[in-house]
Amino acid sequence: MQAVTKFAALATLIAVAAPAALAQNITVEEMTVVDYRPVIARIEAGDVATARSRLQGVVSRLSIDEGQVVEAGELVALVTDDTIGPGLAAFDARIAGLQSQISQAEADLARNEALFEDGFFPRARLDEQRTALEVLNRNLASAQAERRALAARQSEGRILAPADARVTSVNVVEGSVVNPGEVIASFATLNGVVRLSLPERHASQVAEGETISLRQPSRGNEVQSATIITVYPELRDGAVVADATVQGGLNALVGERVDVLAPVGERRAIRIPAEYVSTRYGVDFVRVEVGERFVDAPVALAAPLGETEGYYEILSGLRPGDVITMPE
């Protein structure tokens, strides 16, 4: 009885394992493959911003460098005008003097108003003192307004980042003398959008909403999908300019070359999952069923240009109908 139970358990184990083993076997079939042709394009900044000086003075502080990422409103430089400080000190002294005069005039006016009520002070002199006090108050208000204007001008020396961006160039160093309107630094905004500049002959292949493949030759030929969101209606230096969003973001420098993989046609080809291919000593092999066993057959793979989706294209070594299995 125990032997029968062991035999039944073994049979059940074999029955369960068999489908799992067979599930690794697939039959080779042809499928439709889209051929791509790389079109050389350039990465441009989606939006370019500049930070300019509004004062004539000296750059006393510079807190950015090329490649640095800044946030909107962050202090990037400080321009100092040495003539503003003495002007503020002069206004402070003038304001303090006017406030002292106003305090004295108010005390004199209050005392003389009491004398006037008792009939010991002339009305004409009292009116003159009231007018003089009003003039002093107006002079104080004017001096305070001029001081606020000068202080606001001093605050214009604080150069702030215009947006969340990456610094592309810094045009000054600490100690540089700058004039109003002079560019302190330039920025490329970080809005998740890349701007592509493609040759004019490929204008018909660029349309809003279309998904394209981008390959970066300088970064290991990594291929990413991008969706075109805007096609600009004007050519720039003989090139079509389009904005695209890249899935997962695009790690690239402004001006870096990128290949746009444009589809040029369809054909029938054999493609198999990448995990069915093994490589030994620089040769690619696939385990193919021959009779009742599997043997390692050498195959030639095509260099993928488009999105491979985990598949390899087989140029030679397999035929439609062949049964292959996972490598050992």
Short mmCIF file of C-alpha atoms in Angstrom, two decimals:
data_model
loop_
_atom_site.label_atom_id
_atom_site.label_comp_id
_atom_site.label_asym_id
_atom_site.label_seq_id
_atom_site.Cartn_x
_atom_site.Cartn_y
_atom_site.Cartn_z
CA MET A 1 0.00 0.00 0.00
CA GLN A 2 2.85 2.36 0.90
CA ALA A 3 4.58 1.56 -2.39
CA VAL A 4 1.38 2.38 -4.33
CA THR A 5 1.12 5.71 -2.48
CA LYS A 6 4.75 6.59 -3.32
CA PHE A 7 4.17 5.66 -6.98
CA ALA A 8 1.05 7.82 -7.14
CA ALA A 9 2.89 10.79 -5.58
CA LEU A 10 5.77 10.36 -8.05
CA ALA A 11 3.34 10.23 -10.97
CA THR A 12 1.61 13.36 -9.77
CA LEU A 13 4.98 15.16 -9.46
CA ILE A 14 5.92 14.15 -13.00
CA ALA A 15 2.53 15.29 -14.31
CA VAL A 16 2.96 18.69 -12.70
CA ALA A 17 6.57 19.11 -13.80
CA ALA A 18 5.93 18.06 -17.39
CA PRO A 19 3.71 21.01 -18.36
CA ALA A 20 6.19 23.36 -16.71
CA ALA A 21 8.98 21.91 -18.85
CA LEU A 22 6.85 22.00 -22.00
CA ALA A 23 5.84 25.57 -21.26
CA GLN A 24 9.45 26.60 -21.92
CA ASN A 25 9.28 25.26 -25.46
CA ILE A 26 8.07 27.62 -28.18
CA THR A 27 7.62 27.23 -31.91
CA VAL A 28 9.48 29.70 -34.10
CA GLU A 29 7.19 31.85 -36.27
CA GLU A 30 7.66 34.83 -38.53
CA MET A 31 6.26 38.18 -37.46
CA THR A 32 6.02 41.67 -38.87
CA VAL A 33 9.03 43.84 -38.05
CA VAL A 34 9.28 47.60 -38.56
CA ASP A 35 12.61 48.84 -39.89
CA TYR A 36 13.97 52.12 -38.58
CA ARG A 37 16.43 54.61 -39.97
CA PRO A 38 18.28 56.89 -37.55
CA VAL A 39 17.77 60.60 -38.15
CA ILE A 40 20.33 62.82 -36.46
CA ALA A 41 18.76 65.45 -34.21
CA ARG A 42 19.94 67.77 -31.46
CA ILE A 43 18.64 68.22 -27.94
CA GLU A 44 17.72 71.82 -27.18
CA ALA A 45 16.41 73.40 -24.01
CA GLY A 46 12.61 73.52 -23.82
CA ASP A 47 12.78 77.07 -22.45
CA VAL A 48 15.78 79.30 -21.95
CA ALA A 49 15.87 81.95 -19.22
CA THR A 50 18.46 84.54 -18.27
CA ALA A 51 19.29 86.37 -15.07
CA ARG A 52 20.27 89.99 -15.68
CA SER A 53 21.66 92.74 -13.51
CA ARG A 54 19.46 95.75 -12.85
CA LEU A 55 22.23 97.71 -11.13
CA GLN A 56 25.56 99.11 -12.14
CA GLY A 57 27.99 97.74 -9.62
CA VAL A 58 30.28 94.91 -8.59
CA VAL A 59 29.37 91.23 -8.30
CA SER A 60 30.11 90.72 -4.60
CA ARG A 61 28.66 87.21 -4.40
CA LEU A 62 28.20 84.41 -6.95
CA SER A 63 26.61 81.19 -5.72
CA ILE A 64 26.09 79.16 -8.93
CA ASP A 65 28.19 77.24 -11.43
CA GLU A 66 27.56 75.58 -14.79
CA GLY A 67 25.49 72.39 -14.50
CA GLN A 68 24.00 73.28 -11.13
CA VAL A 69 20.24 72.87 -10.60
CA VAL A 70 18.50 75.86 -8.99
CA GLU A 71 14.98 76.52 -7.78
CA ALA A 72 12.79 79.48 -8.70
CA GLY A 73 13.58 82.47 -6.48
CA GLU A 74 16.94 81.12 -5.29
CA LEU A 75 19.67 83.75 -4.86
CA VAL A 76 22.28 83.20 -7.58
CA ALA A 77 24.30 86.44 -7.38
CA LEU A 78 24.54 89.71 -5.48
CA VAL A 79 25.46 92.98 -7.20
CA THR A 80 26.58 95.81 -4.91
CA ASP A 81 26.48 99.52 -5.77
CA ASP A 82 28.82 101.35 -3.35
CA THR A 83 26.97 104.64 -3.85
CA ILE A 84 23.71 103.35 -2.39
CA GLY A 85 24.97 102.80 1.15
CA PRO A 86 26.09 106.43 1.74
CA GLY A 87 22.84 107.63 0.17
CA LEU A 88 20.81 105.57 2.65
CA ALA A 89 22.92 106.90 5.54
CA ALA A 90 22.29 110.48 4.35
CA PHE A 91 18.54 109.84 4.21
CA ASP A 92 18.61 108.31 7.70
CA ALA A 93 20.32 111.40 9.06
CA ARG A 94 17.89 113.70 7.25
CA ILE A 95 14.89 111.77 8.51
CA ALA A 96 16.19 111.82 12.09
CA GLY A 97 16.70 115.60 11.88
CA LEU A 98 13.19 116.18 10.52
CA GLN A 99 11.69 114.00 13.24
CA SER A 100 13.48 116.10 15.90
CA GLN A 101 12.25 119.32 14.31
CA ILE A 102 8.70 117.96 14.17
CA SER A 103 8.82 116.97 17.84
CA GLN A 104 10.03 120.47 18.83
CA ALA A 105 7.46 122.15 16.57
CA GLU A 106 4.62 120.07 18.02
CA ALA A 107 5.66 120.98 21.58
CA ASP A 108 5.90 124.70 20.69
CA LEU A 109 2.54 124.59 18.94
CA ALA A 110 0.83 122.92 21.91
CA ARG A 111 2.24 125.53 24.32
CA ASN A 112 1.33 128.46 22.08
CA GLU A 113 -2.20 127.13 21.53
CA ALA A 114 -2.70 127.26 25.33
CA LEU A 115 -1.38 130.82 25.37
CA PHE A 116 -3.68 131.71 22.49
CA GLU A 117 -6.68 130.42 24.43
CA ASP A 118 -5.74 132.74 27.28
CA GLY A 119 -5.32 135.66 24.88
CA PHE A 120 -1.54 135.98 25.21
CA PHE A 121 -0.50 134.74 21.73
CA PRO A 122 -1.41 136.24 18.34
CA ARG A 123 -3.41 134.16 15.84
CA ALA A 124 -1.09 135.03 12.95
CA ARG A 125 1.94 133.55 14.71
CA LEU A 126 -0.08 130.44 15.61
CA ASP A 127 -1.10 129.92 11.97
CA GLU A 128 2.52 130.29 10.89
CA GLN A 129 3.61 127.57 13.33
CA ARG A 130 0.85 125.24 12.15
CA THR A 131 1.93 125.76 8.54
CA ALA A 132 5.58 125.19 9.44
CA LEU A 133 4.67 121.92 11.22
CA GLU A 134 2.71 120.74 8.18
CA VAL A 135 5.68 121.53 5.92
CA LEU A 136 7.99 119.54 8.20
CA ASN A 137 5.61 116.53 8.09
CA ARG A 138 5.51 116.70 4.31
CA ASN A 139 9.30 116.92 4.12
CA LEU A 140 9.56 113.88 6.41
CA ALA A 141 7.14 111.89 4.24
CA SER A 142 9.11 112.86 1.14
CA ALA A 143 12.45 111.83 2.69
CA GLN A 144 11.00 108.49 3.85
CA ALA A 145 9.61 107.81 0.35
CA GLU A 146 12.98 108.62 -1.25
CA ARG A 147 14.72 106.32 1.22
CA ARG A 148 12.31 103.48 0.42
CA ALA A 149 12.98 103.98 -3.29
CA LEU A 150 16.73 103.87 -2.72
CA ALA A 151 16.40 100.77 -0.52
CA ALA A 152 14.30 99.11 -3.23
CA ARG A 153 17.02 99.95 -5.75
CA GLN A 154 19.56 98.32 -3.45
CA SER A 155 17.42 95.16 -3.31
CA GLU A 156 17.58 95.01 -7.12
CA GLY A 157 21.15 93.81 -6.65
CA ARG A 158 19.78 90.44 -5.50
CA ILE A 159 19.77 88.31 -8.67
CA LEU A 160 17.26 85.46 -8.32
CA ALA A 161 16.74 82.31 -10.41
CA PRO A 162 13.77 82.90 -12.75
CA ALA A 163 12.54 79.27 -12.64
CA ASP A 164 13.41 75.72 -11.66
CA ALA A 165 16.26 75.22 -14.08
CA ARG A 166 19.77 73.99 -14.78
CA VAL A 167 22.55 76.55 -15.16
CA THR A 168 23.94 76.38 -18.69
CA SER A 169 26.39 79.28 -18.55
CA VAL A 170 27.76 81.83 -16.07
CA ASN A 171 29.08 85.00 -17.69
CA VAL A 172 30.72 86.73 -14.71
CA VAL A 173 32.97 86.00 -11.76
CA GLU A 174 33.04 87.51 -8.29
CA GLY A 175 34.46 91.03 -8.49
CA SER A 176 33.24 91.66 -12.05
CA VAL A 177 31.82 95.11 -12.82
CA VAL A 178 28.41 94.84 -14.49
CA ASN A 179 26.01 97.31 -16.07
CA PRO A 180 22.21 97.34 -16.02
CA GLY A 181 20.82 94.68 -18.37
CA GLU A 182 24.02 92.64 -18.50
CA VAL A 183 23.46 88.85 -18.44
CA ILE A 184 24.73 87.22 -15.27
CA ALA A 185 23.79 83.61 -16.14
CA SER A 186 21.67 81.54 -18.50
CA PHE A 187 19.37 78.66 -17.57
CA ALA A 188 17.59 75.74 -19.24
CA THR A 189 14.28 75.03 -17.56
CA LEU A 190 13.51 71.60 -16.09
CA ASN A 191 9.97 71.00 -17.29
CA GLY A 192 10.31 67.37 -18.46
CA VAL A 193 10.14 68.44 -22.12
CA VAL A 194 12.96 68.09 -24.64
CA ARG A 195 13.15 70.11 -27.83
CA LEU A 196 14.31 68.27 -30.94
CA SER A 197 15.78 69.88 -34.01
CA LEU A 198 15.42 67.57 -37.04
CA PRO A 199 16.45 68.06 -40.69
CA GLU A 200 13.74 69.62 -42.86
CA ARG A 201 13.44 66.55 -45.11
CA HIS A 202 11.85 64.64 -42.23
CA ALA A 203 9.07 67.16 -41.62
CA SER A 204 6.42 64.71 -42.88
CA GLN A 205 7.42 62.16 -40.23
CA VAL A 206 6.90 64.54 -37.31
CA ALA A 207 3.33 65.02 -36.08
CA GLU A 208 1.79 65.92 -32.74
CA GLY A 209 0.76 62.86 -30.73
CA GLU A 210 3.14 60.54 -32.60
CA THR A 211 5.39 58.24 -30.60
CA ILE A 212 9.00 58.07 -31.69
CA SER A 213 12.11 56.27 -30.48
CA LEU A 214 15.21 58.15 -29.39
CA ARG A 215 18.68 56.63 -29.24
CA GLN A 216 21.63 58.32 -27.54
CA PRO A 217 24.89 57.20 -29.20
CA SER A 218 27.00 58.86 -26.50
CA ARG A 219 25.22 57.00 -23.69
CA GLY A 220 25.45 53.35 -24.63
CA ASN A 221 22.87 53.54 -27.46
CA GLU A 222 20.05 53.58 -24.92
CA VAL A 223 16.65 53.67 -26.68
CA GLN A 224 13.71 55.53 -25.13
CA SER A 225 10.19 56.29 -26.30
CA ALA A 226 9.05 59.89 -26.69
CA THR A 227 5.71 61.48 -27.54
CA ILE A 228 5.65 64.63 -29.65
CA ILE A 229 3.45 67.27 -28.04
CA THR A 230 4.22 70.35 -30.16
CA VAL A 231 5.50 70.90 -33.69
CA TYR A 232 6.50 74.51 -34.28
CA PRO A 233 5.18 76.01 -37.53
CA GLU A 234 8.43 77.77 -38.46
CA LEU A 235 11.68 76.23 -39.61
CA ARG A 236 14.78 77.25 -37.68
CA ASP A 237 18.05 77.20 -39.61
CA GLY A 238 16.54 74.67 -42.02
CA ALA A 239 15.35 72.32 -39.27
CA VAL A 240 11.98 71.26 -37.90
CA VAL A 241 11.65 72.04 -34.19
CA ALA A 242 9.40 69.87 -32.02
CA ASP A 243 8.83 69.40 -28.30
CA ALA A 244 8.51 65.88 -26.90
CA THR A 245 8.04 64.24 -23.54
CA VAL A 246 10.29 61.27 -22.84
CA GLN A 247 9.12 58.39 -20.68
CA GLY A 248 11.29 58.32 -17.58
CA GLY A 249 13.05 61.57 -18.55
CA LEU A 250 16.04 62.06 -20.82
CA ASN A 251 19.49 62.37 -19.30
CA ALA A 252 21.17 64.55 -21.90
CA LEU A 253 23.14 67.75 -22.29
CA VAL A 254 21.82 70.76 -24.15
CA GLY A 255 23.09 70.47 -27.72
CA GLU A 256 23.81 66.73 -27.43
CA ARG A 257 23.25 64.59 -30.51
CA VAL A 258 20.39 62.11 -30.44
CA ASP A 259 19.12 59.71 -33.12
CA VAL A 260 15.41 59.77 -33.89
CA LEU A 261 14.52 56.31 -35.19
CA ALA A 262 12.16 56.98 -38.07
CA PRO A 263 10.18 53.97 -39.46
CA VAL A 264 10.96 53.30 -43.12
CA GLY A 265 8.99 50.10 -43.81
CA GLU A 266 7.77 46.69 -42.65
CA ARG A 267 8.98 43.17 -43.39
CA ARG A 268 8.61 39.60 -42.16
CA ALA A 269 11.31 38.30 -39.83
CA ILE A 270 11.94 35.77 -37.06
CA ARG A 271 12.09 37.22 -33.54
CA ILE A 272 12.42 35.23 -30.33
CA PRO A 273 12.53 36.24 -26.66
CA ALA A 274 15.96 37.36 -25.51
CA GLU A 275 16.07 34.80 -22.68
CA TYR A 276 16.16 31.96 -25.26
CA VAL A 277 19.56 33.15 -26.52
CA SER A 278 22.81 32.29 -24.77
CA THR A 279 26.26 33.61 -25.64
CA ARG A 280 29.51 31.70 -25.24
CA TYR A 281 32.92 32.85 -26.49
CA GLY A 282 31.28 35.60 -28.54
CA VAL A 283 28.92 33.19 -30.37
CA ASP A 284 25.13 33.23 -29.86
CA PHE A 285 23.32 29.89 -29.45
CA VAL A 286 19.70 28.74 -29.32
CA ARG A 287 18.64 25.25 -28.15
CA VAL A 288 16.71 23.72 -31.06
CA GLU A 289 14.78 20.44 -31.03
CA VAL A 290 16.41 17.86 -33.30
CA GLY A 291 14.63 14.52 -33.19
CA GLU A 292 14.01 13.66 -29.52
CA ARG A 293 16.61 15.98 -28.02
CA PHE A 294 17.70 19.61 -28.02
CA VAL A 295 21.04 20.80 -29.38
CA ASP A 296 22.74 24.20 -29.27
CA ALA A 297 22.56 25.77 -32.72
CA PRO A 298 24.60 28.90 -33.53
CA VAL A 299 22.51 31.84 -34.74
CA ALA A 300 23.20 35.29 -36.14
CA LEU A 301 21.42 38.20 -34.45
CA ALA A 302 20.47 41.52 -36.02
CA ALA A 303 21.57 44.72 -34.28
CA PRO A 304 18.28 46.22 -33.01
CA LEU A 305 17.55 49.85 -33.86
CA GLY A 306 14.01 50.24 -32.61
CA GLU A 307 12.31 49.19 -29.42
CA THR A 308 13.20 45.50 -29.04
CA GLU A 309 10.72 44.78 -26.21
CA GLY A 310 12.96 41.96 -25.00
CA TYR A 311 13.18 40.21 -28.37
CA TYR A 312 16.08 39.37 -30.69
CA GLU A 313 15.79 39.18 -34.46
CA ILE A 314 17.34 36.04 -35.94
CA LEU A 315 19.07 36.50 -39.29
CA SER A 316 20.15 32.88 -39.74
CA GLY A 317 20.20 29.60 -37.83
CA LEU A 318 16.43 29.14 -37.32
CA ARG A 319 13.47 28.43 -39.58
CA PRO A 320 9.73 28.89 -39.05
CA GLY A 321 8.38 25.77 -37.32
CA ASP A 322 11.52 25.01 -35.30
CA VAL A 323 10.89 24.25 -31.62
CA ILE A 324 13.30 25.91 -29.20
CA THR A 325 13.71 25.81 -25.45
CA MET A 326 15.39 27.82 -22.71
CA PRO A 327 19.17 27.41 -22.42
CA GLU A 328 20.46 25.19 -19.65
#
